Amino acid sequence: MGRGRSGMANGRVGAVPLGGVRSAFKSGTPARVHHNPFDDVLEQLDRAARVLQPDADALEPLRHARRQVIVSVPVKMDDGQLEVFEGYRVVYDNSRGPGKGGIRYHPDVNLEDCKALAAWMAWKCAIVDIPFGGAKGGVACDPSKLSEGELERITRRYISEIFDLIGPTVDIPAPDVGTSPRVMAWVMDTFSMKKGYVEPGVVTGKPIPLGGSGGRLEATGRGLLFVTRETLRRVGRDLAGARVAVQGFGNVGSNAAKLLHNAGACVVAVSDVSGAIYDPRGLDMPRVLAYYRETRQLRGFPGTQLLDNQELLRLPVDVLLPAAMESQITGDNAAEIQARIIVEGANGPTTREGDEILNRRGQLVVPDILANAGGVVVSYFEWVQDRYGYFWKEAEVNERLEEKMVAAFDAVWSTKERFEVDARTAAYILAVDRIIEARTLRGLYA
Ligand code: NAD
C-alpha cells in the first residue's frame, strides 16, 4: 500500500485476495461526493435552447452521450502484484466527425466527468469549426505514483481494451491531465502493432518524430494570444501596452505569458502553485522563463513582489488570464476582480456564481471553450498532416491557427451581438446550433 498507486480514496483494496490479485476498482460512482459537471452540460444546452428554440427532437439526443464505455485494465505492477484499474472512453457526439478528446490519468477519473468533458470537446470543436465530435477518456490511477514501466503497461492494456472503438476515422485521443507525448507514443505504437501497419493518425499530441505537429506544445498559449488581441481590439484597445496578469505557469500559462510579452503586452504578474510574482512596471519575461527553467519556481525572482494567488486575481490589470485550474473565480472573490477582461485559459476557472457576478458588473469573460481551443486546433492540423503524410513548417501551422482562432472569435462575437447575450452564452449557442445543423442534415438513421 505504501506507494498508494491508486490509493484507498480510489477504492483500492489493501488485502490480497485470490492468489495475489488486488483490485483497484472503484464502484460505478465517484468515491468523493462532488458537483456533477454533467449537470452543467445540461444547463448549457438549456441556455442555448432558450435562444435557439430548436425542434425538441433535434435537441434531445444532445442530452445523451452517444457511447460510454468502461473497461477493466489489469496490469502487473513492478512488485509482481496484479492490479486492476478502471478505464473509460466516452464519445459524446459524432455528427460533425469522429470523436476527439484527451486521455486523462488521475485518481478521480470517472464516467460522469468523462461525459461532461466529452460534451465540452464537442462544443469546442464546433466553435473552432473543425470536423470532429467530442470525446474523452482516461484511467483512474495516480501517474505520480507509477513507474514508467507501469505507466506504459497501463497505457498499452487500456488501448488494447478500447482498440475497436478508436481510430483516425472513429475517435482520436490526445493528451490531457496526467498524460504526455510519451504516453501518446505508446498509444500510437499499441494501435499500430495490433493493426499490423503504422497508423499515426489514431492519436494527436505525439512526439514530432512519430508524426507530431510543429507548434503543438505552444498551441494553446498561442491561441490565447490571438483571442486576447481580438478581444482588446473589439473594445477599442491595443494589445501593445495592455496590462496582463496570468495565473498558472504550466504549459498554457507560461506560453501565453511569453507570447503576450513578445507581442508587446505588459505582463505584470504570473503565478504558479506556490505564489505570484508582481512588478507593476512589467516583468522581464525571458528572464522569468530562464529563472523558472533553472529553479522550477517563480518565488524568489529578483526585483518583484511576492503575492498569493488570490492577490493576483485582484490586481488592477486590463486582462486577467486564469490558466491554472478550475474554480478559481467564485462567488467569494469575483466582486473583487478589477480586470475588465477575463480570458479563460484553464478549463472551468470561473464558477457559475463567479460568472454571474462578473456579468452583472459588466466585465467581459471570454469563455474557455473558445479561448483555450488552440490546442485542439493544432491537434486537428496534426491529424490532417498524418493522414496525408506531409508535414507543414511550424510557421505555417501558426498561421493557420491564427486564421481558425480569429474566425472562431468573430463567430462568437457576432452571435453575442445578434442575440444580445454574454460571450459564454454566445459560445454555447454557436456550438449547439452547428451541431444541431449537422444532425439535422444527416437525419435520423434507421
Ligand atoms: P500544467 O499542469 O502544465 O500547469 C498548471 C499550472 O498551474 C502550474 O504552473 C501549477 O503550478 C499551477 N497551479 C496549480 N494549482 C494552482 C493554484 N491553486 N493556484 C495557482 N496556480 C496553480 O497544466 P496546463 O496544461 O498548463 O493546463 C492548465 C489548464 O489549462 C487546465 O485547466 C487545463 O485543463 C487547461 N487546458 C490545457 C490545454 C493544453 O494544451 N495543455 C488545452 C486546453 C485547456
Coordinates of C-alpha atoms and ligand atoms in Angstrom, one line a residue:
M1 CA 0.0 0.0 0.0
G2 CA 3.0 2.3 0.7
R3 CA 3.1 3.8 -2.8
G4 CA -0.7 4.0 -2.9
R5 CA -0.7 3.8 -6.7
S6 CA -4.4 4.3 -6.9
G7 CA -4.9 5.0 -3.2
M8 CA -7.7 4.0 -0.8
A9 CA -9.6 7.0 -1.9
N10 CA -9.8 5.3 -5.2
G11 CA -11.3 2.2 -3.6
R12 CA -8.2 0.1 -3.9
V13 CA -8.4 -2.9 -1.6
G14 CA -5.3 -3.4 0.5
A15 CA -5.8 -7.1 1.3
V16 CA -4.6 -9.6 -1.3
P17 CA -7.4 -11.9 -2.2
L18 CA -7.4 -14.7 -4.8
G19 CA -3.8 -15.7 -5.3
G20 CA -2.1 -12.3 -5.2
V21 CA -4.7 -10.3 -7.3
R22 CA -5.6 -7.0 -5.8
S23 CA -8.4 -4.8 -7.0
A24 CA -8.0 -1.1 -7.8
F25 CA -11.7 -1.0 -8.9
K26 CA -13.9 1.8 -7.8
S27 CA -17.6 1.2 -7.6
G28 CA -19.6 2.7 -10.5
T29 CA -20.0 6.1 -8.7
P30 CA -17.2 8.6 -7.9
A31 CA -15.6 8.0 -4.5
R32 CA -15.9 11.6 -3.4
V33 CA -19.2 13.5 -3.2
H34 CA -18.9 16.4 -5.6
H35 CA -20.7 18.6 -8.0
N36 CA -21.6 16.6 -11.1
P37 CA -20.2 18.6 -14.1
F38 CA -22.6 16.8 -16.4
D39 CA -25.4 18.9 -14.7
D40 CA -23.5 22.0 -16.1
V41 CA -23.6 20.4 -19.6
L42 CA -27.4 20.1 -19.4
E43 CA -27.7 23.6 -18.1
Q44 CA -25.6 24.9 -21.0
L45 CA -27.8 23.1 -23.5
D46 CA -30.9 24.6 -21.9
R47 CA -29.3 28.1 -22.1
A48 CA -28.6 27.7 -25.8
A49 CA -32.0 26.1 -26.5
R50 CA -33.8 29.1 -24.8
V51 CA -32.4 31.3 -27.5
L52 CA -32.3 28.9 -30.5
Q53 CA -35.7 27.3 -29.8
P54 CA -34.7 24.1 -31.7
D55 CA -37.0 21.3 -32.5
A56 CA -37.3 19.1 -29.4
D57 CA -36.3 16.0 -31.4
A58 CA -33.1 17.7 -32.6
L59 CA -32.1 18.7 -29.1
E60 CA -33.0 15.6 -27.1
P61 CA -30.2 13.4 -28.5
L62 CA -27.7 16.0 -27.4
R63 CA -28.6 15.5 -23.8
H64 CA -27.1 12.0 -24.0
A65 CA -23.6 10.7 -24.7
R66 CA -23.5 8.6 -27.9
R67 CA -21.3 6.0 -26.4
Q68 CA -20.0 5.3 -22.9
V69 CA -17.5 2.5 -22.2
I70 CA -16.0 1.3 -19.0
V71 CA -13.2 -1.3 -19.3
S72 CA -11.0 -3.0 -16.7
V73 CA -7.3 -2.7 -17.1
P74 CA -5.4 -5.5 -15.3
V75 CA -1.7 -4.7 -15.0
K76 CA 1.3 -6.4 -13.5
M77 CA 3.0 -3.9 -11.2
D78 CA 6.7 -3.7 -10.6
D79 CA 6.4 -5.6 -7.3
G80 CA 4.9 -8.6 -9.1
Q81 CA 1.3 -8.0 -7.9
L82 CA -1.6 -7.7 -10.3
E83 CA -3.7 -4.5 -10.1
V84 CA -6.9 -3.9 -11.9
F85 CA -7.6 -0.2 -12.9
E86 CA -10.8 1.2 -14.3
G87 CA -10.7 2.9 -17.7
Y88 CA -13.3 4.9 -19.6
R89 CA -13.9 6.3 -23.0
V90 CA -16.9 8.4 -24.0
V91 CA -17.9 9.7 -27.4
Y92 CA -20.4 12.4 -26.8
D93 CA -21.4 13.3 -30.3
N94 CA -20.0 12.5 -33.8
S95 CA -22.4 14.3 -36.1
R96 CA -19.7 16.6 -37.4
G97 CA -16.9 14.0 -37.5
P98 CA -15.0 11.4 -35.4
G99 CA -14.7 11.7 -31.7
K100 CA -11.8 13.9 -30.5
G101 CA -10.6 14.3 -26.9
G102 CA -7.9 13.6 -24.4
I103 CA -6.9 10.7 -22.2
R104 CA -6.7 11.6 -18.5
Y105 CA -4.8 9.7 -15.9
H106 CA -5.9 10.9 -12.5
P107 CA -7.3 9.1 -9.3
D108 CA -10.7 10.9 -9.7
V109 CA -11.4 10.0 -13.3
N110 CA -15.0 8.7 -13.5
L111 CA -17.7 8.2 -16.0
E112 CA -19.7 11.4 -15.3
D113 CA -16.7 13.6 -15.6
C114 CA -15.7 11.9 -18.8
K115 CA -19.2 12.5 -20.2
A116 CA -19.1 16.2 -19.3
L117 CA -15.5 16.7 -20.7
A118 CA -16.5 14.9 -23.9
A119 CA -19.5 17.2 -24.3
W120 CA -17.3 20.2 -23.9
M121 CA -14.9 18.9 -26.5
A122 CA -17.9 18.6 -28.9
W123 CA -18.8 22.2 -28.2
K124 CA -15.2 23.3 -28.6
C125 CA -14.6 21.5 -31.9
A126 CA -17.9 23.0 -33.3
I127 CA -16.9 26.6 -32.2
V128 CA -13.5 26.4 -34.0
D129 CA -15.2 24.6 -36.8
I130 CA -13.1 21.5 -37.1
P131 CA -14.6 18.3 -38.4
F132 CA -14.7 16.4 -35.1
G133 CA -17.2 15.4 -32.5
G134 CA -16.4 15.3 -28.8
A135 CA -14.8 12.5 -26.8
K136 CA -12.9 12.0 -23.6
G137 CA -11.4 9.1 -21.6
G138 CA -9.0 8.0 -19.0
V139 CA -7.8 5.6 -16.4
A140 CA -8.4 6.1 -12.7
C141 CA -4.8 5.9 -11.5
D142 CA -2.2 8.3 -10.0
P143 CA 0.6 8.7 -12.5
S144 CA 2.8 10.4 -10.0
K145 CA 3.0 7.1 -8.1
L146 CA 3.6 4.9 -11.1
S147 CA 7.0 3.8 -12.6
E148 CA 7.5 4.4 -16.3
G149 CA 7.1 0.7 -16.9
E150 CA 3.8 0.6 -15.0
L151 CA 2.5 3.7 -16.9
E152 CA 3.4 2.0 -20.2
R153 CA 1.7 -1.3 -19.3
I154 CA -1.5 0.6 -18.1
T155 CA -1.5 2.5 -21.4
R156 CA -1.0 -0.5 -23.7
R157 CA -3.7 -2.5 -21.9
Y158 CA -6.2 0.4 -21.8
I159 CA -5.7 1.0 -25.5
S160 CA -6.0 -2.7 -26.3
E161 CA -9.3 -2.7 -24.4
I162 CA -10.7 0.2 -26.4
F163 CA -8.9 -0.8 -29.7
D164 CA -12.1 -1.4 -31.6
L165 CA -13.5 2.0 -30.6
I166 CA -10.7 4.3 -31.6
G167 CA -9.0 5.1 -35.0
P168 CA -8.4 8.0 -37.3
T169 CA -12.0 8.0 -38.6
V170 CA -13.6 6.8 -35.4
D171 CA -12.3 8.5 -32.3
I172 CA -8.9 10.2 -31.9
P173 CA -7.4 10.6 -28.4
A174 CA -4.9 13.2 -27.3
P175 CA -3.0 14.1 -24.1
D176 CA -4.9 15.5 -21.1
V177 CA -4.2 15.9 -17.4
G178 CA -1.6 13.2 -16.3
T179 CA -0.7 12.1 -19.8
S180 CA 2.0 13.4 -22.2
P181 CA 3.5 13.0 -25.7
R182 CA 5.4 9.9 -24.3
V183 CA 2.1 8.3 -23.4
M184 CA 0.7 9.2 -26.9
A185 CA 3.7 7.4 -28.5
W186 CA 2.7 4.2 -26.7
V187 CA -1.0 4.7 -27.8
M188 CA 0.2 5.0 -31.4
D189 CA 2.5 2.0 -31.1
T190 CA -0.1 -0.3 -29.5
F191 CA -2.7 0.6 -32.0
S192 CA -0.3 0.2 -34.9
M193 CA 1.1 -3.1 -33.7
K194 CA -2.4 -4.6 -33.4
K195 CA -3.4 -3.3 -36.8
G196 CA -0.1 -4.5 -38.4
Y197 CA 0.7 -1.2 -40.0
V198 CA 1.8 2.2 -38.8
E199 CA -1.2 4.5 -38.1
P200 CA 0.0 7.9 -36.7
G201 CA -3.5 9.5 -37.3
V202 CA -5.0 7.5 -34.4
V203 CA -3.8 9.9 -31.8
T204 CA -2.5 13.5 -31.6
G205 CA -0.1 15.2 -29.3
K206 CA 2.6 12.7 -30.3
P207 CA 6.3 13.5 -30.3
I208 CA 7.4 15.1 -33.6
P209 CA 9.4 12.1 -34.9
L210 CA 6.2 9.9 -34.8
G211 CA 4.1 12.3 -36.7
G212 CA 3.5 15.1 -34.1
S213 CA 3.0 18.6 -35.4
G214 CA 5.3 21.6 -35.1
G215 CA 3.7 24.2 -32.9
R216 CA 1.6 21.8 -30.8
L217 CA 3.3 22.5 -27.5
E218 CA 2.7 26.2 -27.7
A219 CA -0.7 26.0 -29.4
T220 CA -3.0 26.7 -26.5
G221 CA -0.9 29.7 -25.4
R222 CA -0.7 31.0 -28.9
G223 CA -4.5 30.6 -29.4
L224 CA -4.9 32.7 -26.2
L225 CA -2.7 35.4 -27.6
F226 CA -4.9 35.7 -30.7
V227 CA -8.1 35.7 -28.6
T228 CA -6.8 38.3 -26.2
R229 CA -5.7 40.5 -29.1
E230 CA -9.1 40.2 -30.8
T231 CA -11.0 40.9 -27.6
L232 CA -9.0 44.0 -26.9
R233 CA -9.5 45.2 -30.5
R234 CA -13.3 44.9 -30.0
V235 CA -13.2 47.2 -27.0
G236 CA -11.0 49.7 -28.8
R237 CA -7.8 48.7 -27.2
D238 CA -4.4 47.6 -28.4
L239 CA -2.6 44.5 -27.2
A240 CA 0.6 46.6 -27.1
G241 CA 0.9 48.0 -23.6
A242 CA -2.2 46.2 -22.2
R243 CA -1.5 45.1 -18.6
V244 CA -2.0 41.4 -18.1
A245 CA -1.9 39.0 -15.1
V246 CA -1.5 35.3 -15.7
Q247 CA -2.5 32.7 -13.1
G248 CA -0.7 29.3 -13.7
F249 CA 2.7 28.8 -15.2
G250 CA 2.4 25.4 -16.8
N251 CA 2.1 24.6 -20.5
V252 CA -0.8 27.1 -21.0
G253 CA 0.2 29.9 -18.7
S254 CA 3.9 30.1 -19.4
N255 CA 3.5 30.0 -23.2
A256 CA 0.7 32.6 -23.1
A257 CA 2.7 34.9 -20.9
K258 CA 5.8 34.5 -23.1
L259 CA 3.8 35.1 -26.4
L260 CA 1.8 38.0 -24.9
H261 CA 5.1 39.6 -23.8
N262 CA 6.7 39.1 -27.2
A263 CA 3.6 40.7 -28.9
G264 CA 4.0 43.8 -26.8
A265 CA 1.7 43.3 -23.9
C266 CA 2.9 44.3 -20.4
V267 CA 2.7 41.1 -18.3
V268 CA 2.8 42.4 -14.7
A269 CA 2.2 39.2 -12.8
V270 CA 2.5 35.5 -13.2
S271 CA 2.0 32.7 -10.7
D272 CA 2.4 29.0 -10.0
V273 CA 1.0 26.9 -7.2
S274 CA 3.5 28.4 -4.7
G275 CA 2.5 32.1 -5.3
A276 CA 2.7 35.0 -7.7
I277 CA 5.4 37.5 -8.7
Y278 CA 4.4 41.0 -9.5
D279 CA 6.1 44.0 -11.0
P280 CA 3.8 46.9 -11.8
R281 CA 6.3 48.1 -14.5
G282 CA 6.0 44.7 -16.3
L283 CA 8.0 41.5 -15.9
D284 CA 11.1 40.7 -18.0
M285 CA 9.5 37.5 -19.3
P286 CA 12.7 36.0 -21.0
R287 CA 14.4 36.3 -17.6
V288 CA 11.4 35.0 -15.7
L289 CA 11.3 31.9 -18.0
A290 CA 15.0 31.3 -17.7
Y291 CA 14.7 31.6 -13.8
Y292 CA 11.8 29.2 -13.8
R293 CA 13.6 26.7 -16.1
E294 CA 16.5 26.7 -13.6
T295 CA 14.7 26.7 -10.3
R296 CA 11.3 25.2 -11.2
Q297 CA 9.6 28.0 -9.2
L298 CA 8.7 31.7 -9.6
R299 CA 9.1 32.6 -5.9
G300 CA 12.4 34.5 -5.4
F301 CA 12.6 36.1 -8.8
P302 CA 14.6 39.2 -8.1
G303 CA 13.1 42.7 -8.0
T304 CA 9.4 41.5 -7.8
Q305 CA 6.8 41.5 -5.0
L306 CA 5.6 38.1 -3.9
L307 CA 1.8 37.8 -3.8
D308 CA -0.5 34.9 -3.2
N309 CA -2.8 33.6 -6.0
Q310 CA -5.8 35.4 -4.6
E311 CA -4.0 38.7 -4.7
L312 CA -3.0 38.1 -8.3
L313 CA -6.7 37.7 -9.2
R314 CA -7.4 41.1 -7.7
L315 CA -4.7 43.1 -9.4
P316 CA -5.6 46.3 -11.3
V317 CA -4.9 45.0 -14.8
D318 CA -6.7 45.2 -18.2
V319 CA -6.7 41.4 -18.8
L320 CA -6.8 38.6 -16.3
L321 CA -5.8 35.2 -17.7
P322 CA -6.6 32.3 -15.3
A323 CA -4.6 29.4 -16.7
A324 CA -4.1 27.1 -13.8
M325 CA -7.1 25.1 -12.8
E326 CA -10.9 25.1 -12.4
S327 CA -13.0 27.1 -9.9
Q328 CA -10.6 30.0 -9.2
I329 CA -13.1 32.8 -9.7
T330 CA -16.0 32.2 -7.4
G331 CA -19.0 33.8 -5.7
D332 CA -16.5 34.7 -2.9
N333 CA -13.9 36.6 -4.9
A334 CA -15.5 37.7 -8.2
A335 CA -16.6 41.1 -6.9
E336 CA -13.0 42.0 -6.1
I337 CA -11.7 41.3 -9.6
Q338 CA -10.7 44.6 -11.2
A339 CA -9.8 43.3 -14.7
R340 CA -12.3 44.5 -17.4
I341 CA -11.5 41.4 -19.5
I342 CA -11.1 37.8 -18.3
V343 CA -9.7 35.3 -20.8
E344 CA -10.2 31.7 -19.6
G345 CA -7.0 29.8 -20.3
A346 CA -7.9 26.9 -17.9
N347 CA -10.9 24.8 -18.3
G348 CA -13.7 26.0 -16.0
P349 CA -11.8 28.6 -14.0
T350 CA -15.0 30.5 -13.2
T351 CA -17.8 29.0 -11.3
R352 CA -21.4 29.8 -12.2
E353 CA -21.8 32.2 -9.2
G354 CA -18.5 33.9 -10.1
D355 CA -19.7 34.2 -13.7
E356 CA -23.0 35.9 -12.7
I357 CA -21.1 38.5 -10.6
L358 CA -18.7 39.3 -13.4
N359 CA -21.5 39.7 -15.9
R360 CA -23.5 41.8 -13.6
R361 CA -20.5 44.1 -13.1
G362 CA -20.1 44.4 -16.9
Q363 CA -16.8 42.5 -17.1
L364 CA -16.2 40.7 -20.3
V365 CA -15.4 36.9 -19.9
V366 CA -14.0 35.1 -22.9
P367 CA -15.1 31.5 -22.2
D368 CA -12.7 28.6 -22.1
I369 CA -14.3 26.6 -24.9
L370 CA -13.3 29.5 -27.3
A371 CA -10.2 30.9 -25.6
N372 CA -8.2 27.7 -25.0
A373 CA -9.2 25.9 -28.2
G374 CA -5.8 26.4 -29.8
G375 CA -4.6 23.0 -28.6
V376 CA -7.3 21.1 -30.3
V377 CA -7.0 23.2 -33.5
V378 CA -3.3 22.2 -33.8
S379 CA -4.3 18.6 -32.9
Y380 CA -6.6 18.8 -35.9
F381 CA -3.7 20.0 -38.0
E382 CA -1.6 17.1 -36.7
W383 CA -4.3 14.6 -37.8
V384 CA -4.5 16.2 -41.2
Q385 CA -0.7 16.1 -41.7
D386 CA -0.6 12.5 -40.5
R387 CA -3.4 11.5 -42.9
Y388 CA -1.8 12.9 -46.0
G389 CA 1.8 12.2 -44.8
Y390 CA 3.2 15.6 -45.5
F391 CA 4.2 18.0 -42.7
W392 CA 4.0 21.7 -42.7
K393 CA 6.6 24.2 -41.4
E394 CA 5.9 25.5 -37.9
A395 CA 5.2 29.0 -39.2
E396 CA 2.5 27.6 -41.5
V397 CA 0.9 25.8 -38.5
N398 CA 0.9 29.0 -36.5
E399 CA -0.6 31.0 -39.4
R400 CA -3.4 28.5 -39.9
L401 CA -4.0 28.5 -36.2
E402 CA -4.4 32.3 -36.2
E403 CA -6.9 32.1 -39.1
K404 CA -9.0 29.5 -37.2
M405 CA -8.9 31.3 -33.9
V406 CA -9.8 34.7 -35.4
A407 CA -12.7 33.1 -37.4
A408 CA -14.0 31.4 -34.2
F409 CA -13.7 34.6 -32.2
D410 CA -15.6 36.6 -34.9
A411 CA -18.3 33.9 -35.0
V412 CA -18.8 34.0 -31.2
W413 CA -18.7 37.8 -31.2
S414 CA -21.3 38.2 -33.9
T415 CA -23.5 35.6 -32.1
K416 CA -23.1 37.6 -28.9
E417 CA -24.2 40.8 -30.7
R418 CA -27.0 39.2 -32.6
F419 CA -28.7 37.6 -29.5
E420 CA -27.5 40.3 -27.0
V421 CA -26.0 37.7 -24.7
D422 CA -22.7 37.3 -22.9
A423 CA -19.8 35.7 -24.7
R424 CA -20.2 32.4 -22.8
T425 CA -23.8 32.0 -23.8
A426 CA -22.9 33.1 -27.3
A427 CA -20.3 30.3 -27.5
Y428 CA -22.9 27.7 -26.4
I429 CA -25.4 29.0 -28.8
L430 CA -22.9 28.8 -31.7
A431 CA -21.7 25.3 -30.8
V432 CA -25.2 23.8 -30.2
D433 CA -26.5 25.4 -33.4
R434 CA -23.7 24.0 -35.5
I435 CA -24.1 20.5 -34.0
I436 CA -27.9 20.5 -34.4
E437 CA -27.4 21.7 -38.0
A438 CA -25.2 18.7 -38.8
R439 CA -27.5 16.3 -37.0
T440 CA -30.5 17.6 -38.9
L441 CA -28.7 17.4 -42.3
R442 CA -27.8 13.8 -41.6
G443 CA -31.2 12.9 -40.4
L444 CA -32.1 10.0 -38.0
Y445 CA -30.5 6.7 -39.1
A446 CA -32.9 3.8 -39.3
Ligands
NAD1 P1 0.1 22.3 -16.2 O1 0.0 21.2 -15.2 O2 1.2 22.3 -17.2 O3 0.2 23.7 -15.3 C1 -0.7 24.1 -14.3 C2 -0.1 25.3 -13.6 O4 -1.0 25.7 -12.6 C3 1.2 25.0 -12.9 O5 2.1 26.2 -13.1 C4 0.8 24.9 -11.4 O6 1.9 25.3 -10.5 C5 -0.3 25.9 -11.4 N1 -1.2 25.7 -10.3 C6 -1.7 24.6 -9.8 N2 -2.6 24.8 -8.8 C7 -2.6 26.1 -8.7 C8 -3.3 27.0 -7.8 N3 -4.1 26.6 -6.8 N4 -3.1 28.3 -7.9 C9 -2.3 28.8 -8.9 N5 -1.6 28.1 -9.7 C10 -1.8 26.7 -9.6 O7 -1.3 22.4 -16.9 P2 -1.6 23.1 -18.3 O8 -1.5 22.1 -19.4 O9 -0.9 24.4 -18.4 O10 -3.2 23.3 -18.1 C11 -3.7 24.4 -17.3 C12 -5.2 24.5 -17.5 O11 -5.5 24.7 -18.9 C13 -6.0 23.2 -17.2 O12 -7.3 23.7 -16.7 C14 -6.2 22.5 -18.5 O13 -7.3 21.6 -18.5 C15 -6.3 23.7 -19.4 N6 -6.0 23.4 -20.8 C16 -4.8 22.9 -21.2 C17 -4.5 22.7 -22.5 C18 -3.2 22.3 -23.0 O14 -3.0 22.3 -24.2 N7 -2.2 22.0 -22.1 C19 -5.5 23.0 -23.5 C20 -6.8 23.4 -23.1 C21 -7.0 23.6 -21.7

